[in-house]
Short mmCIF file of C-alpha atoms in Angstrom, two decimals:
data_model
loop_
_atom_site.label_atom_id
_atom_site.label_comp_id
_atom_site.label_asym_id
_atom_site.label_seq_id
_atom_site.Cartn_x
_atom_site.Cartn_y
_atom_site.Cartn_z
CA GLU A 1 136.03 117.47 108.43
CA LEU A 2 136.46 115.67 111.71
CA LEU A 3 133.39 113.21 111.37
CA GLN A 4 134.21 112.54 107.91
CA ASP A 5 137.52 110.99 109.13
CA ILE A 6 135.53 108.88 112.11
CA THR A 7 133.41 108.05 109.48
CA ASP A 8 136.54 106.64 106.78
CA PHE A 9 137.81 105.30 110.06
CA VAL A 10 134.60 103.08 111.07
CA ARG A 11 134.74 101.45 107.22
CA LYS A 12 138.15 101.24 107.11
CA ASN A 13 138.85 99.57 110.48
CA GLY A 14 135.49 98.51 111.94
CA PRO A 15 133.25 99.59 115.20
CA LEU A 16 135.01 102.31 117.14
CA LYS A 17 135.86 101.29 120.55
CA GLU A 18 135.51 104.82 121.77
CA LYS A 19 132.07 106.18 120.83
CA VAL A 20 132.14 110.16 119.55
CA ARG A 21 130.75 112.27 122.58
CA PHE A 22 127.48 114.12 121.29
CA PRO A 23 127.53 117.56 123.10
CA ARG A 24 126.49 118.24 126.41
CA LYS A 25 123.52 120.94 127.50
CA TYR A 26 121.91 120.05 123.94
CA ILE A 27 119.25 117.99 124.77
CA SER A 28 116.68 118.94 126.67
CA PRO A 29 116.47 117.21 130.12
CA ALA A 30 113.82 114.92 130.55
CA GLY A 31 112.36 116.38 133.85
CA PRO A 32 111.45 119.95 132.74
CA ILE A 33 109.40 118.92 130.08
CA GLN A 34 107.75 116.05 131.99
CA SER A 35 107.06 119.33 135.07
CA ARG A 36 104.99 121.76 132.45
CA LEU A 37 103.23 118.41 131.30
CA ALA A 38 101.11 118.26 134.45
CA PHE A 39 98.06 118.06 133.04
CA VAL A 40 99.39 114.18 131.53
CA SER A 41 97.20 111.88 134.09
CA GLU A 42 99.41 108.88 133.00
CA LYS A 43 103.11 109.42 134.36
CA ASN A 44 103.74 106.76 131.54
CA LEU A 45 102.54 108.70 129.25
CA ARG A 46 104.47 112.05 130.19
CA LYS A 47 107.28 110.47 130.60
CA SER A 48 107.02 109.16 126.56
CA ILE A 49 106.38 112.60 125.10
CA SER A 50 109.23 113.81 126.98
CA TYR A 51 111.36 111.14 125.51
CA ASN A 52 110.35 112.78 122.37
CA PHE A 53 110.39 115.82 122.64
CA ILE A 54 114.68 114.40 123.03
CA LEU A 55 114.48 112.99 120.24
CA VAL A 56 113.20 116.17 118.25
CA ASP A 57 116.26 117.78 120.27
CA VAL A 58 119.17 115.28 118.32
CA PHE A 59 116.69 115.79 115.07
CA ARG A 60 117.42 119.60 115.90
CA TRP A 61 121.77 118.52 116.22
CA LEU A 62 121.56 117.54 113.41
CA LEU A 63 120.06 120.01 110.94
CA SER A 64 121.84 122.70 112.88
CA VAL A 65 124.62 121.36 113.12
CA THR A 66 126.07 118.92 110.37
CA ASP A 67 125.42 119.76 106.18
CA ILE A 68 123.08 117.64 106.12
CA ASP A 69 121.42 118.10 102.45
CA HIS A 70 118.71 117.47 99.57
CA THR A 71 117.10 114.64 100.54
CA ALA A 72 118.25 113.17 103.75
CA LYS A 73 117.42 116.46 104.91
CA ARG A 74 114.10 116.45 104.16
CA MET A 75 113.12 113.16 104.92
CA LEU A 76 114.43 114.14 108.52
CA ILE A 77 112.64 116.86 108.66
CA LYS A 78 110.09 114.58 107.49
CA ASN A 79 110.59 113.01 111.07
CA CYS A 80 110.77 115.70 113.30
CA LEU A 81 107.19 116.69 111.64
CA VAL A 82 106.20 113.25 112.98
CA VAL A 83 107.22 112.67 116.02
CA PHE A 84 106.23 116.38 116.89
CA CYS A 85 103.13 115.24 115.17
CA SER A 86 102.17 112.89 117.79
CA ILE A 87 103.92 115.07 120.41
CA CYS A 88 100.10 116.94 119.76
CA GLU A 89 98.74 114.36 119.75
CA SER A 90 98.83 113.04 122.85
CA MET A 91 98.78 116.17 124.70
CA VAL A 92 95.49 116.84 123.26
CA MET A 93 94.29 113.21 123.91
CA ALA A 94 95.34 113.42 127.32
CA SER A 95 94.53 116.85 127.37
CA THR A 96 91.01 116.51 127.02
CA LYS A 97 90.27 113.05 128.88
CA GLY A 98 86.87 113.47 130.27
CA VAL A 99 86.18 116.38 128.98
CA ILE A 100 85.81 115.48 125.30
CA GLY A 101 83.87 112.17 124.10
CA ASN A 102 86.18 108.86 123.39
CA ASN A 103 84.95 109.08 120.13
CA HIS A 104 86.03 112.36 118.57
CA LYS A 105 89.75 111.86 116.20
CA PHE A 106 91.98 114.17 116.78
CA LYS A 107 90.89 117.09 113.50
CA PRO A 108 86.64 117.20 115.51
CA ARG A 109 88.27 116.55 118.99
CA ILE A 110 90.78 120.16 117.86
CA LYS A 111 87.72 121.81 116.79
CA ARG A 112 85.65 121.26 120.67
CA MET A 113 88.59 122.14 121.87
CA VAL A 114 88.63 125.54 120.47
CA ASP A 115 84.91 125.59 121.65
CA LYS A 116 85.41 125.09 125.10
CA GLY A 117 88.23 127.70 124.81
CA MET A 118 91.32 126.09 125.57
CA ILE A 119 93.08 126.44 122.36
CA THR A 120 92.87 129.25 119.60
CA GLU A 121 91.33 129.18 115.88
CA ASP A 122 94.94 130.01 114.88
CA LEU A 123 96.51 127.01 116.95
CA ARG A 124 93.62 124.40 114.88
CA SER A 125 94.35 125.96 112.26
CA ARG A 126 97.81 125.22 112.57
CA LEU A 127 96.99 121.69 114.22
CA ASP A 128 95.23 120.74 110.98
CA TRP A 129 98.48 121.47 109.46
CA LEU A 130 100.49 119.60 110.93
CA TRP A 131 98.61 116.82 111.17
CA ASP A 132 97.66 116.90 107.00
CA LYS A 133 101.58 117.36 106.51
CA ARG A 134 101.61 114.04 109.44
CA GLN A 135 99.42 111.69 106.68
CA SER A 136 102.63 111.61 104.85
CA ILE A 137 103.88 108.66 106.98
CA HIS A 138 101.81 106.47 104.68
CA ILE A 139 103.77 106.60 102.09
CA TYR A 140 101.52 104.03 99.55
CA LEU A 141 99.25 107.80 99.70
CA ILE A 142 101.78 110.89 98.99
CA SER A 143 101.94 111.41 95.01
CA GLN A 144 104.23 113.58 94.58
CA PRO A 145 108.24 112.86 95.31
CA GLU A 146 109.00 113.13 99.34
CA ASP A 147 111.62 115.26 98.63
CA GLU A 148 109.69 118.25 97.22
CA LEU A 149 107.57 118.04 100.06
CA TYR A 150 109.30 118.76 103.35
CA LYS A 151 110.85 122.35 103.93
CA LEU A 152 112.89 123.54 107.26
CA ASN A 153 110.29 126.01 107.20
CA ASP A 154 107.64 123.07 107.97
CA TYR A 155 110.19 122.29 110.64
CA MET A 156 110.01 125.59 112.19
CA LYS A 157 105.81 125.36 111.86
CA ALA A 158 105.16 122.19 113.82
CA LYS A 159 108.36 123.47 116.28
CA SER A 160 106.19 126.07 117.31
CA THR A 161 103.03 124.48 116.65
CA THR A 162 103.57 121.99 119.58
CA TYR A 163 105.60 124.28 122.15
CA ASP A 164 101.92 126.92 121.40
CA LEU A 165 99.87 124.22 122.05
CA LEU A 166 102.33 122.82 125.02
CA ASN A 167 102.20 126.64 126.69
CA ALA A 168 97.87 126.70 126.03
CA LEU A 169 97.26 123.34 127.92
CA GLU A 170 99.73 124.59 130.64
CA THR A 171 97.89 127.32 131.89
CA SER A 172 94.21 126.69 130.45
CA GLU A 173 94.71 123.77 133.77
#
């Protein structure tokens, strides 16, 4: 109710002079994630990936602490999937630079990663699933209502896939 009271106040009186304080220690700091990304040689890319992990933490807070529901919740989950997939794509491209030819797109690249023992077949299959889900960023290609496409289980699967990829690439150095 407190967030609703604040929202009602802002609607009536305009922006707050002080911002609502976001809970501390809920968002992971960028540094520890960056240190896990040692396989990413480009410093700016390491930073960008870690910043996207932070964004997902904000989305996670909204999903787990608020009662956001229905279409808004599903669109939030969709955006989580897009961010998780962007993180995975960046980690795949960075970890295979100079190992797998530049002409390989995402799905053929992760297949070659299996062949080279960098990831498991199970992880490749989940990355394929995530890539296919991410394609919904192209709204004009969607053939069914978006509010039917995204479930909390999709968020959980995307999150575990992303962290499993990070773990696999960390240990394959």
